[in-house]
Tab-separated table of C-alpha atoms in Angstrom:
chain	number	residue	atom	x	y	z
A	1	UNK	CA	-102.801	-128.750	-64.799
A	2	UNK	CA	-101.077	-126.298	-62.509
A	3	UNK	CA	-103.486	-123.431	-63.230
A	4	UNK	CA	-106.398	-125.526	-62.054
A	5	UNK	CA	-104.330	-126.641	-59.069
A	6	UNK	CA	-103.571	-123.017	-58.196
A	7	UNK	CA	-107.237	-122.128	-58.451
A	8	UNK	CA	-108.107	-125.066	-56.185
A	9	UNK	CA	-105.458	-124.046	-53.661
A	10	UNK	CA	-106.722	-120.473	-53.635
A	11	UNK	CA	-110.341	-121.508	-53.201
A	12	UNK	CA	-109.616	-124.036	-50.442
A	13	UNK	CA	-107.337	-121.762	-48.429
A	14	UNK	CA	-109.390	-120.359	-45.517
A	15	UNK	CA	-107.275	-117.184	-45.511
A	16	UNK	CA	-108.408	-116.234	-49.021
A	17	UNK	CA	-112.000	-116.323	-47.738
A	18	UNK	CA	-111.583	-114.457	-44.481
A	19	UNK	CA	-108.619	-112.270	-45.443
A	20	UNK	CA	-105.599	-111.547	-43.302
A	21	UNK	CA	-107.125	-108.569	-41.531
A	22	UNK	CA	-110.716	-109.687	-41.152
A	23	UNK	CA	-113.627	-108.732	-43.362
A	24	UNK	CA	-114.001	-105.071	-42.514
A	25	UNK	CA	-111.765	-102.128	-41.817
A	26	UNK	CA	-112.253	-98.415	-41.478
A	27	UNK	CA	-111.319	-95.715	-43.930
A	28	UNK	CA	-109.403	-92.596	-42.933
A	29	UNK	CA	-112.674	-90.758	-42.422
A	30	UNK	CA	-113.959	-93.550	-40.181
A	31	UNK	CA	-116.402	-95.057	-42.664
A	32	UNK	CA	-116.761	-98.802	-43.125
A	33	UNK	CA	-114.484	-100.464	-45.655
A	34	UNK	CA	-114.603	-103.962	-47.134
A	35	UNK	CA	-111.176	-105.617	-47.117
A	36	UNK	CA	-110.046	-106.392	-50.638
A	37	UNK	CA	-108.143	-109.594	-49.838
A	38	UNK	CA	-111.125	-111.562	-48.586
A	39	UNK	CA	-113.561	-113.405	-50.829
A	40	UNK	CA	-116.356	-113.059	-48.268
A	41	UNK	CA	-115.875	-109.324	-47.880
A	42	UNK	CA	-115.686	-108.841	-51.649
A	43	UNK	CA	-118.883	-110.873	-52.071
A	44	UNK	CA	-120.665	-108.732	-49.491
A	45	UNK	CA	-119.389	-105.580	-51.190
A	46	UNK	CA	-120.528	-106.962	-54.534
A	47	UNK	CA	-124.027	-107.642	-53.203
A	48	UNK	CA	-124.193	-104.277	-51.472
A	49	UNK	CA	-123.258	-102.393	-54.651
A	50	UNK	CA	-125.726	-104.432	-56.733
A	51	UNK	CA	-128.522	-103.889	-54.229
A	52	UNK	CA	-127.858	-100.165	-54.102
A	53	UNK	CA	-127.859	-99.899	-57.897
A	54	UNK	CA	-131.045	-101.930	-58.383
A	55	UNK	CA	-132.683	-100.106	-55.471
A	56	UNK	CA	-132.043	-96.695	-56.994
A	57	UNK	CA	-133.137	-97.859	-60.446
A	58	UNK	CA	-136.309	-99.542	-59.160
A	59	UNK	CA	-137.277	-96.535	-57.031
A	60	UNK	CA	-137.480	-94.428	-60.193
A	61	UNK	CA	-138.304	-96.955	-62.925
A	62	UNK	CA	-141.122	-98.849	-61.189
A	63	UNK	CA	-143.433	-95.906	-60.421
A	64	UNK	CA	-142.613	-94.316	-63.781
A	65	UNK	CA	-143.240	-97.531	-65.721
A	66	UNK	CA	-146.460	-98.288	-63.837
A	67	UNK	CA	-147.747	-94.770	-64.365
A	68	UNK	CA	-146.880	-94.587	-68.073
A	69	UNK	CA	-148.224	-98.107	-68.563
A	70	UNK	CA	-151.510	-97.202	-66.877
A	71	UNK	CA	-151.840	-94.126	-69.111
A	72	UNK	CA	-150.687	-96.299	-72.052
A	73	UNK	CA	-148.439	-93.515	-73.198
A	74	UNK	CA	-144.718	-93.173	-73.802
A	75	UNK	CA	-144.107	-96.625	-75.261
A	76	UNK	CA	-141.774	-95.129	-77.852
A	77	UNK	CA	-139.670	-93.405	-75.224
A	78	UNK	CA	-139.191	-96.594	-73.197
A	79	UNK	CA	-138.097	-98.451	-76.344
A	80	UNK	CA	-135.571	-95.750	-77.228
A	81	UNK	CA	-134.149	-95.775	-73.690
A	82	UNK	CA	-133.773	-99.558	-73.844
A	83	UNK	CA	-132.037	-99.454	-77.222
A	84	UNK	CA	-129.584	-96.677	-76.388
A	85	UNK	CA	-128.624	-98.333	-73.102
A	86	UNK	CA	-127.852	-101.517	-74.997
A	87	UNK	CA	-125.437	-99.765	-77.343
A	88	UNK	CA	-123.687	-97.881	-74.537
A	89	UNK	CA	-120.645	-99.848	-73.329
A	90	UNK	CA	-120.657	-100.283	-69.548
A	91	UNK	CA	-116.951	-99.570	-69.448
A	92	UNK	CA	-117.526	-96.259	-71.251
A	93	UNK	CA	-120.013	-95.051	-68.659
A	94	UNK	CA	-117.763	-96.226	-65.825
A	95	UNK	CA	-114.697	-94.442	-67.149
A	96	UNK	CA	-116.717	-91.322	-67.988
A	97	UNK	CA	-118.059	-91.150	-64.428
A	98	UNK	CA	-114.728	-91.998	-62.840
A	99	UNK	CA	-112.984	-89.245	-64.822
A	100	UNK	CA	-115.724	-86.708	-64.036
A	101	UNK	CA	-116.497	-84.957	-60.761
A	102	UNK	CA	-118.014	-88.176	-59.371
A	103	UNK	CA	-114.537	-89.664	-59.104
A	104	UNK	CA	-113.061	-93.145	-58.781
A	105	UNK	CA	-114.579	-95.851	-56.646
A	106	UNK	CA	-117.849	-97.453	-55.687
A	107	UNK	CA	-120.033	-94.368	-56.079
A	108	UNK	CA	-119.314	-94.083	-59.824
A	109	UNK	CA	-119.980	-97.808	-60.192
A	110	UNK	CA	-123.292	-97.721	-58.338
A	111	UNK	CA	-124.553	-94.805	-60.438
A	112	UNK	CA	-123.450	-96.440	-63.698
A	113	UNK	CA	-124.928	-99.807	-62.707
A	114	UNK	CA	-128.179	-98.083	-61.695
A	115	UNK	CA	-128.436	-96.534	-65.155
A	116	UNK	CA	-128.062	-99.956	-66.750
A	117	UNK	CA	-130.516	-101.514	-64.281
A	118	UNK	CA	-133.140	-98.910	-65.222
A	119	UNK	CA	-134.380	-99.958	-68.723
A	120	UNK	CA	-135.442	-103.582	-68.042
A	121	UNK	CA	-137.531	-102.518	-65.029
A	122	UNK	CA	-139.101	-99.585	-66.899
A	123	UNK	CA	-139.854	-101.536	-70.079
A	124	UNK	CA	-141.384	-104.493	-68.286
A	125	UNK	CA	-143.456	-102.397	-65.881
A	126	UNK	CA	-144.747	-100.438	-68.869
A	127	UNK	CA	-145.461	-103.515	-71.004
A	128	UNK	CA	-147.099	-105.311	-68.098
A	129	UNK	CA	-149.500	-102.472	-67.337
A	130	UNK	CA	-150.179	-101.462	-70.937
A	131	UNK	CA	-150.692	-105.077	-71.978
A	132	UNK	CA	-153.663	-105.679	-69.668
A	133	UNK	CA	-156.733	-106.705	-71.637
A	134	UNK	CA	-158.727	-103.601	-72.559
A	135	UNK	CA	-161.991	-105.424	-71.795
A	136	UNK	CA	-160.846	-106.101	-68.236
A	137	UNK	CA	-160.026	-102.443	-67.847
A	138	UNK	CA	-163.358	-101.324	-69.257
A	139	UNK	CA	-165.212	-103.757	-67.006
A	140	UNK	CA	-163.426	-102.327	-63.966
A	141	UNK	CA	-164.251	-98.754	-64.967
A	142	UNK	CA	-167.803	-99.804	-65.713
A	143	UNK	CA	-168.186	-101.062	-62.161
A	144	UNK	CA	-167.412	-97.571	-60.983
A	145	UNK	CA	-163.813	-98.102	-59.889
A	146	UNK	CA	-161.647	-95.010	-59.790
A	147	UNK	CA	-158.499	-94.656	-61.879
A	148	UNK	CA	-156.410	-95.365	-58.835
A	149	UNK	CA	-158.359	-98.496	-57.987
A	150	UNK	CA	-158.154	-99.780	-61.546
A	151	UNK	CA	-154.385	-99.213	-61.595
A	152	UNK	CA	-153.628	-100.728	-58.201
A	153	UNK	CA	-156.258	-103.452	-57.866
A	154	UNK	CA	-156.821	-104.589	-61.452
A	155	UNK	CA	-153.862	-103.776	-63.670
A	156	UNK	CA	-151.041	-104.134	-61.160
A	157	UNK	CA	-151.870	-107.723	-60.092
A	158	UNK	CA	-152.135	-108.748	-63.736
A	159	UNK	CA	-148.806	-107.056	-64.520
A	160	UNK	CA	-146.898	-108.729	-61.672
A	161	UNK	CA	-145.458	-111.588	-63.771
A	162	UNK	CA	-143.841	-109.199	-66.252
A	163	UNK	CA	-142.687	-106.805	-63.535
A	164	UNK	CA	-141.040	-109.725	-61.744
A	165	UNK	CA	-139.352	-110.781	-64.984
A	166	UNK	CA	-138.020	-107.258	-65.447
A	167	UNK	CA	-136.657	-107.092	-61.918
A	168	UNK	CA	-134.987	-110.461	-62.368
A	169	UNK	CA	-133.315	-109.368	-65.619
A	170	UNK	CA	-132.228	-106.178	-63.975
A	171	UNK	CA	-130.728	-107.852	-60.892
A	172	UNK	CA	-128.887	-110.517	-62.893
A	173	UNK	CA	-127.541	-107.903	-65.270
A	174	UNK	CA	-126.399	-105.652	-62.438
A	175	UNK	CA	-124.574	-108.458	-60.660
A	176	UNK	CA	-122.866	-109.185	-63.977
A	177	UNK	CA	-121.974	-105.502	-64.456
A	178	UNK	CA	-120.520	-104.804	-61.006
A	179	UNK	CA	-117.350	-106.912	-61.595
A	180	UNK	CA	-116.214	-104.162	-63.991
A	181	UNK	CA	-115.949	-101.895	-60.956
A	182	UNK	CA	-112.486	-103.297	-60.356
A	183	UNK	CA	-111.293	-101.498	-63.493
A	184	UNK	CA	-112.145	-98.085	-62.050
A	185	UNK	CA	-110.933	-98.585	-58.502
A	186	UNK	CA	-114.150	-100.003	-57.103
A	187	UNK	CA	-114.659	-103.227	-55.174
A	188	UNK	CA	-116.656	-106.412	-55.593
A	189	UNK	CA	-115.612	-109.831	-56.809
A	190	UNK	CA	-114.194	-108.449	-60.065
A	191	UNK	CA	-111.183	-107.306	-58.032
A	192	UNK	CA	-109.938	-110.900	-57.860
A	193	UNK	CA	-110.051	-111.360	-61.645
A	194	UNK	CA	-108.626	-107.981	-62.604
A	195	UNK	CA	-105.790	-108.141	-60.062
A	196	UNK	CA	-104.964	-111.726	-60.997
A	197	UNK	CA	-104.881	-110.995	-64.742
A	198	UNK	CA	-102.758	-107.882	-64.197
A	199	UNK	CA	-100.224	-109.859	-62.138
A	200	UNK	CA	-100.465	-112.985	-64.340
A	201	UNK	CA	-101.627	-115.275	-61.536
A	202	UNK	CA	-103.895	-117.304	-63.747
A	203	UNK	CA	-104.992	-119.711	-61.030
A	204	UNK	CA	-106.589	-116.834	-59.151
A	205	UNK	CA	-108.122	-115.452	-62.350
A	206	UNK	CA	-109.751	-118.832	-62.896
A	207	UNK	CA	-110.929	-118.957	-59.279
A	208	UNK	CA	-112.343	-115.415	-59.563
A	209	UNK	CA	-114.129	-116.322	-62.791
A	210	UNK	CA	-115.679	-119.358	-61.098
A	211	UNK	CA	-116.797	-117.273	-58.103
A	212	UNK	CA	-118.413	-114.529	-60.196
A	213	UNK	CA	-120.049	-117.033	-62.553
A	214	UNK	CA	-121.361	-119.065	-59.591
A	215	UNK	CA	-122.766	-115.954	-57.921
A	216	UNK	CA	-124.562	-114.864	-61.102
A	217	UNK	CA	-125.955	-118.283	-61.950
A	218	UNK	CA	-126.982	-118.884	-58.341
A	219	UNK	CA	-128.820	-115.587	-58.005
A	220	UNK	CA	-130.463	-115.998	-61.403
A	221	UNK	CA	-131.658	-119.473	-60.415
A	222	UNK	CA	-132.982	-118.249	-57.077
A	223	UNK	CA	-134.799	-115.372	-58.737
A	224	UNK	CA	-136.314	-117.638	-61.371
A	225	UNK	CA	-137.861	-119.703	-58.551
A	226	UNK	CA	-139.100	-116.536	-56.883
A	227	UNK	CA	-140.506	-115.250	-60.163
A	228	UNK	CA	-142.438	-118.510	-60.523
A	229	UNK	CA	-143.843	-118.198	-57.032
A	230	UNK	CA	-145.175	-114.663	-57.459
A	231	UNK	CA	-146.766	-115.599	-60.789
A	232	UNK	CA	-150.293	-116.973	-60.345
A	233	UNK	CA	-150.543	-120.492	-61.789
A	234	UNK	CA	-152.889	-119.634	-64.691
A	235	UNK	CA	-150.486	-116.918	-65.872
A	236	UNK	CA	-147.360	-119.077	-65.697
A	237	UNK	CA	-147.212	-120.345	-69.255
A	238	UNK	CA	-147.900	-116.859	-70.602
A	239	UNK	CA	-145.221	-115.321	-68.409
A	240	UNK	CA	-142.566	-117.769	-69.549
A	241	UNK	CA	-143.412	-117.044	-73.164
A	242	UNK	CA	-143.117	-113.313	-72.573
A	243	UNK	CA	-140.086	-113.607	-70.316
B	1	UNK	CA	-97.565	-91.323	-69.441
B	2	UNK	CA	-97.736	-89.382	-66.178
B	3	UNK	CA	-100.707	-87.230	-65.297
B	4	UNK	CA	-100.430	-84.272	-67.632
B	5	UNK	CA	-103.610	-82.617	-66.496
B	6	UNK	CA	-103.511	-81.487	-62.913
B	7	UNK	CA	-105.840	-79.170	-61.102
B	8	UNK	CA	-106.485	-75.948	-62.940
B	9	UNK	CA	-105.203	-77.269	-66.247
B	10	UNK	CA	-107.658	-77.383	-69.114
B	11	UNK	CA	-108.959	-80.952	-69.548
B	12	UNK	CA	-111.843	-80.774	-72.032
B	13	UNK	CA	-114.142	-83.699	-72.780
B	14	UNK	CA	-114.031	-83.023	-76.485
B	15	UNK	CA	-110.958	-81.859	-78.306
B	16	UNK	CA	-110.023	-81.859	-81.962
B	17	UNK	CA	-106.451	-81.559	-80.824
B	18	UNK	CA	-106.624	-85.123	-79.501
B	19	UNK	CA	-107.822	-86.468	-82.836
B	20	UNK	CA	-105.155	-84.511	-84.697
B	21	UNK	CA	-102.382	-85.925	-82.557
B	22	UNK	CA	-103.595	-89.487	-81.961
B	23	UNK	CA	-105.784	-90.006	-85.019
B	24	UNK	CA	-103.708	-92.962	-86.218
B	25	UNK	CA	-104.025	-94.820	-82.955
B	26	UNK	CA	-107.764	-94.133	-82.723
B	27	UNK	CA	-108.226	-95.432	-86.257
B	28	UNK	CA	-106.238	-98.611	-85.479
B	29	UNK	CA	-108.383	-99.408	-82.431
B	30	UNK	CA	-111.562	-98.619	-84.375
B	31	UNK	CA	-110.508	-101.115	-87.064
B	32	UNK	CA	-109.731	-103.757	-84.415
B	33	UNK	CA	-113.078	-103.075	-82.717
B	34	UNK	CA	-115.015	-103.370	-85.984
B	35	UNK	CA	-113.277	-106.495	-87.239
B	36	UNK	CA	-113.619	-108.197	-83.855
B	37	UNK	CA	-117.364	-107.426	-83.764
B	38	UNK	CA	-118.029	-108.646	-87.303
B	39	UNK	CA	-115.941	-111.782	-86.834
B	40	UNK	CA	-117.670	-112.631	-83.545
B	41	UNK	CA	-121.193	-112.133	-84.913
B	42	UNK	CA	-120.475	-114.124	-88.086
B	43	UNK	CA	-118.958	-117.046	-86.168
B	44	UNK	CA	-121.827	-116.950	-83.664
B	45	UNK	CA	-124.367	-116.969	-86.506
B	46	UNK	CA	-122.576	-119.894	-88.167
B	47	UNK	CA	-122.839	-121.880	-84.915
B	48	UNK	CA	-126.330	-120.688	-83.965
B	49	UNK	CA	-128.060	-121.632	-87.229
B	50	UNK	CA	-127.345	-125.401	-87.059
B	51	UNK	CA	-127.973	-125.378	-83.288
B	52	UNK	CA	-131.385	-123.765	-83.759
B	53	UNK	CA	-132.311	-126.147	-86.577
B	54	UNK	CA	-131.276	-129.144	-84.470
B	55	UNK	CA	-133.176	-127.803	-81.462
B	56	UNK	CA	-136.324	-127.555	-83.581
B	57	UNK	CA	-135.997	-130.915	-85.324
B	58	UNK	CA	-135.133	-132.872	-82.175
B	59	UNK	CA	-137.288	-131.456	-79.358
B	60	UNK	CA	-135.392	-133.530	-76.802
B	61	UNK	CA	-132.248	-131.474	-77.503
B	62	UNK	CA	-133.883	-128.047	-77.433
B	63	UNK	CA	-133.814	-127.930	-73.614
B	64	UNK	CA	-130.082	-128.629	-73.316
B	65	UNK	CA	-129.170	-126.298	-76.208
B	66	UNK	CA	-131.130	-123.372	-74.769
B	67	UNK	CA	-129.869	-124.226	-71.280
B	68	UNK	CA	-126.192	-124.210	-72.234
B	69	UNK	CA	-126.420	-121.040	-74.325
B	70	UNK	CA	-128.421	-119.477	-71.487
B	71	UNK	CA	-125.681	-120.267	-68.976
B	72	UNK	CA	-123.034	-118.840	-71.340
B	73	UNK	CA	-125.169	-115.699	-71.618
B	74	UNK	CA	-125.594	-115.315	-67.849
B	75	UNK	CA	-121.907	-115.690	-66.992
B	76	UNK	CA	-120.512	-112.130	-66.930
B	77	UNK	CA	-118.013	-111.283	-69.650
B	78	UNK	CA	-115.305	-110.400	-67.150
B	79	UNK	CA	-115.685	-113.774	-65.423
B	80	UNK	CA	-115.608	-115.519	-68.785
B	81	UNK	CA	-112.354	-113.800	-69.686
B	82	UNK	CA	-110.990	-114.811	-66.271
B	83	UNK	CA	-112.006	-118.413	-66.954
B	84	UNK	CA	-110.585	-118.455	-70.488
B	85	UNK	CA	-107.378	-116.463	-70.104
B	86	UNK	CA	-105.492	-119.207	-68.201
B	87	UNK	CA	-105.997	-121.535	-71.157
B	88	UNK	CA	-106.237	-119.358	-74.263
B	89	UNK	CA	-103.823	-116.678	-73.103
B	90	UNK	CA	-103.974	-112.907	-73.354
B	91	UNK	CA	-105.244	-111.381	-76.578
B	92	UNK	CA	-107.632	-111.671	-79.484
B	93	UNK	CA	-108.604	-115.368	-79.217
B	94	UNK	CA	-109.858	-115.041	-75.641
B	95	UNK	CA	-111.951	-111.979	-76.445
B	96	UNK	CA	-113.353	-113.600	-79.574
B	97	UNK	CA	-114.444	-116.770	-77.738
B	98	UNK	CA	-116.117	-114.662	-75.064
B	99	UNK	CA	-117.982	-112.533	-77.608
B	100	UNK	CA	-119.173	-115.540	-79.623
B	101	UNK	CA	-120.450	-117.388	-76.562
B	102	UNK	CA	-122.333	-114.290	-75.464
B	103	UNK	CA	-124.013	-113.708	-78.845
B	104	UNK	CA	-125.124	-117.342	-79.203
B	105	UNK	CA	-128.231	-117.240	-77.005
B	106	UNK	CA	-129.798	-114.230	-78.716
B	107	UNK	CA	-129.240	-115.716	-82.161
B	108	UNK	CA	-130.360	-119.264	-81.343
B	109	UNK	CA	-133.492	-117.993	-79.627
B	110	UNK	CA	-134.440	-115.614	-82.413
B	111	UNK	CA	-133.903	-118.226	-85.127
B	112	UNK	CA	-136.113	-120.689	-83.210
B	113	UNK	CA	-138.794	-118.037	-82.625
B	114	UNK	CA	-138.639	-117.114	-86.309
B	115	UNK	CA	-138.959	-120.710	-87.489
B	116	UNK	CA	-141.831	-121.355	-85.110
B	117	UNK	CA	-143.614	-118.236	-86.283
B	118	UNK	CA	-143.785	-119.334	-89.916
B	119	UNK	CA	-147.401	-119.533	-91.065
B	120	UNK	CA	-148.555	-123.188	-90.816
B	121	UNK	CA	-150.608	-122.780	-94.006
B	122	UNK	CA	-147.504	-121.785	-95.962
B	123	UNK	CA	-145.608	-124.831	-94.721
B	124	UNK	CA	-148.577	-127.089	-95.501
B	125	UNK	CA	-148.841	-125.622	-98.990
B	126	UNK	CA	-145.149	-126.275	-99.632
B	127	UNK	CA	-145.507	-129.831	-98.335
B	128	UNK	CA	-148.489	-130.325	-100.595
B	129	UNK	CA	-146.339	-129.229	-103.506
B	130	UNK	CA	-143.968	-132.079	-102.629
B	131	UNK	CA	-141.191	-130.149	-100.832
B	132	UNK	CA	-138.946	-132.349	-98.729
B	133	UNK	CA	-137.718	-131.247	-95.298
B	134	UNK	CA	-134.367	-129.783	-96.297
B	135	UNK	CA	-135.730	-127.884	-99.275
B	136	UNK	CA	-138.679	-126.730	-97.187
B	137	UNK	CA	-136.275	-125.403	-94.567
B	138	UNK	CA	-134.050	-123.463	-96.933
B	139	UNK	CA	-136.568	-122.154	-99.448
B	140	UNK	CA	-139.683	-121.644	-97.316
B	141	UNK	CA	-139.084	-121.650	-93.576
B	142	UNK	CA	-135.802	-119.744	-93.317
B	143	UNK	CA	-136.803	-116.918	-95.684
B	144	UNK	CA	-140.057	-116.528	-93.756
B	145	UNK	CA	-138.140	-116.488	-90.485
B	146	UNK	CA	-135.782	-113.752	-91.715
B	147	UNK	CA	-137.426	-110.811	-89.904
B	148	UNK	CA	-136.887	-112.506	-86.555
B	149	UNK	CA	-133.359	-113.624	-87.501
B	150	UNK	CA	-132.484	-110.078	-88.543
B	151	UNK	CA	-133.819	-108.747	-85.237
B	152	UNK	CA	-131.529	-111.218	-83.464
B	153	UNK	CA	-128.538	-110.209	-85.591
B	154	UNK	CA	-129.119	-106.534	-84.801
B	155	UNK	CA	-129.387	-107.189	-81.079
B	156	UNK	CA	-126.291	-109.414	-81.106
B	157	UNK	CA	-124.259	-106.882	-83.090
B	158	UNK	CA	-125.134	-103.913	-80.916
B	159	UNK	CA	-124.393	-105.770	-77.656
B	160	UNK	CA	-121.156	-107.167	-79.091
B	161	UNK	CA	-119.895	-103.682	-79.972
B	162	UNK	CA	-120.437	-102.680	-76.346
B	163	UNK	CA	-118.931	-105.887	-74.996
B	164	UNK	CA	-115.653	-105.697	-76.921
B	165	UNK	CA	-114.538	-102.941	-74.544
B	166	UNK	CA	-114.420	-105.406	-71.631
B	167	UNK	CA	-111.601	-107.178	-73.510
B	168	UNK	CA	-109.401	-104.547	-71.931
B	169	UNK	CA	-108.735	-106.961	-69.025
B	170	UNK	CA	-106.879	-109.263	-71.392
B	171	UNK	CA	-105.257	-106.375	-73.227
B	172	UNK	CA	-107.453	-106.490	-76.331
B	173	UNK	CA	-110.460	-104.250	-75.937
B	174	UNK	CA	-110.439	-102.184	-79.134
B	175	UNK	CA	-111.786	-98.736	-78.254
B	176	UNK	CA	-112.060	-99.910	-74.632
B	177	UNK	CA	-108.274	-99.857	-74.594
B	178	UNK	CA	-108.403	-96.097	-75.236
B	179	UNK	CA	-111.104	-95.548	-72.579
B	180	UNK	CA	-109.034	-97.361	-69.986
B	181	UNK	CA	-105.800	-95.571	-70.837
B	182	UNK	CA	-107.662	-92.273	-70.858
B	183	UNK	CA	-108.891	-93.025	-67.349
B	184	UNK	CA	-105.421	-93.953	-66.114
B	185	UNK	CA	-103.912	-90.733	-67.424
B	186	UNK	CA	-107.012	-88.653	-66.644
B	187	UNK	CA	-107.317	-87.658	-70.295
B	188	UNK	CA	-111.002	-86.845	-70.740
B	189	UNK	CA	-110.893	-86.271	-74.500
B	190	UNK	CA	-109.602	-89.804	-75.013
B	191	UNK	CA	-112.454	-91.328	-72.983
B	192	UNK	CA	-115.180	-89.220	-74.582
B	193	UNK	CA	-113.899	-89.744	-78.124
B	194	UNK	CA	-113.719	-93.519	-77.801
B	195	UNK	CA	-117.177	-93.610	-76.175
B	196	UNK	CA	-118.724	-91.613	-79.013
B	197	UNK	CA	-116.991	-93.800	-81.579
B	198	UNK	CA	-118.368	-96.918	-79.864
B	199	UNK	CA	-121.927	-95.566	-80.050
B	200	UNK	CA	-121.413	-94.471	-83.654
B	201	UNK	CA	-120.058	-97.889	-84.603
B	202	UNK	CA	-123.083	-99.618	-83.041
B	203	UNK	CA	-125.400	-97.253	-84.918
B	204	UNK	CA	-123.630	-97.694	-88.272
B	205	UNK	CA	-123.520	-101.504	-88.039
B	206	UNK	CA	-127.185	-101.595	-86.978
B	207	UNK	CA	-128.131	-99.410	-89.938
B	208	UNK	CA	-126.044	-101.566	-92.283
B	209	UNK	CA	-127.918	-104.693	-91.181
B	210	UNK	CA	-131.271	-102.945	-91.638
B	211	UNK	CA	-130.349	-101.887	-95.174
B	212	UNK	CA	-128.994	-105.342	-95.989
B	213	UNK	CA	-132.217	-106.869	-94.670
B	214	UNK	CA	-134.336	-104.527	-96.802
B	215	UNK	CA	-132.365	-105.592	-99.822
B	216	UNK	CA	-132.639	-109.283	-98.923
B	217	UNK	CA	-136.365	-109.103	-98.177
B	218	UNK	CA	-137.942	-107.073	-100.967
B	219	UNK	CA	-141.372	-108.364	-99.938
B	220	UNK	CA	-141.202	-106.439	-96.675
B	221	UNK	CA	-140.910	-103.070	-98.392
B	222	UNK	CA	-144.577	-102.548	-99.198
B	223	UNK	CA	-146.852	-100.765	-96.770
B	224	UNK	CA	-149.290	-103.126	-95.069
B	225	UNK	CA	-146.963	-106.052	-94.932
B	226	UNK	CA	-144.072	-104.008	-93.732
B	227	UNK	CA	-146.014	-102.931	-90.707
B	228	UNK	CA	-146.866	-106.558	-89.995
B	229	UNK	CA	-143.289	-107.740	-90.384
B	230	UNK	CA	-142.101	-104.978	-88.195
B	231	UNK	CA	-144.543	-105.969	-85.520
B	232	UNK	CA	-143.292	-109.537	-85.881
B	233	UNK	CA	-139.675	-108.500	-85.596
B	234	UNK	CA	-140.468	-106.309	-82.628
B	235	UNK	CA	-142.175	-109.209	-80.930
B	236	UNK	CA	-139.173	-111.478	-81.540
B	237	UNK	CA	-136.956	-108.680	-80.322
B	238	UNK	CA	-138.977	-108.364	-77.144
B	239	UNK	CA	-138.871	-112.128	-76.621
B	240	UNK	CA	-135.099	-112.188	-76.965
B	241	UNK	CA	-134.750	-109.153	-74.737
B	242	UNK	CA	-136.984	-110.555	-72.035
B	243	UNK	CA	-135.073	-113.838	-72.054
B	244	UNK	CA	-131.933	-112.047	-70.924
């Protein structure tokens, strides 16, 4: 089939990987720019945007989730946040931000993706901390440990499997969200699909779909291995049930 | 349409004027959005039920079934549309296939969790009464698994409503179509209105399922049990959520 042939040609052409003008350029204001005609540059941009979004989300959600989970308070709020974020279309938030003062481009995408990366980290950090056996907690307090010690040396290690699961969900979801950036003038691998569909070059759309799908599945697989490694062996079966 | 709203021109986020002028178009896209969501969830449920039953009866197949639906779930919607569009073309079919494949995992998983959560004593009692497998499944196991199945349906419906908007890349995104056009013409009222309608639609469909479930499960309406069922559903919900 010619579509498949086109996709093959696109993927095997070295120029579509490196681009005609190299991977990077400079913007008018001298800042670094990823070239949009190179698969490698788009992949790097994709990863950069995802990392920024998850980084921002984790910096707020992790401490907040750990703290609320340690106090065992605010479970209702975390559930509501998770539910509302599920009903909110990603495209809606992207277009709202792009049309607001934030403007078109990667910044709007990173903020929107960070908002969607937030709930899984928060919920899992909360559940992990709040789900620690009350007896274990009491025993730790009974030994004279301070609140801080109980939180950091007793609850946190026991919560690691769930926290890791939350981070994994969040990263996978963010990498799957960032392709939409192409619709609001941002970068990342979605550019290939959106441009190809708009210009009816279906071979490239197919190739772009394969690239994005491969990136997501690859990262998810890698993270699942990592998640297994940070989970102590006795907790593994429990973590997979919960995750 | 060229950019009507330049600098210094009033460009409100909410405007009744927009609804008055483009109400017909908004209604059309809302109808498309709703019908697409319902169709996708119903088809997904029709596929997920036999898959889940097979996965439970033949343990050897449960790995592959969960694996394949898991992969379909992980592939981003935009990539899926890019993969499908060359073969199924631009329009409704492509979006529908994408939505169904995305809803499958949640439904399959929740049906399996529900079936596995059925009280062993109840199943044993039914067996002792001489129930055969098929009758046991339809009259004992499935009704007892309903809370978890309903939780899955709610989750699938709400995410599908949000996901329809991505169909904009193949020209069939329901309310997403309005969001995208609003962005292109910098028409804030159009974006905000379609966003609010999306959220409202998710809320209304979610509420409809809850009411339908209350009607279908009269035994969950009484106090003590209701709390237990709710806890069960919440647990199934959490399991499905965490699997994402």
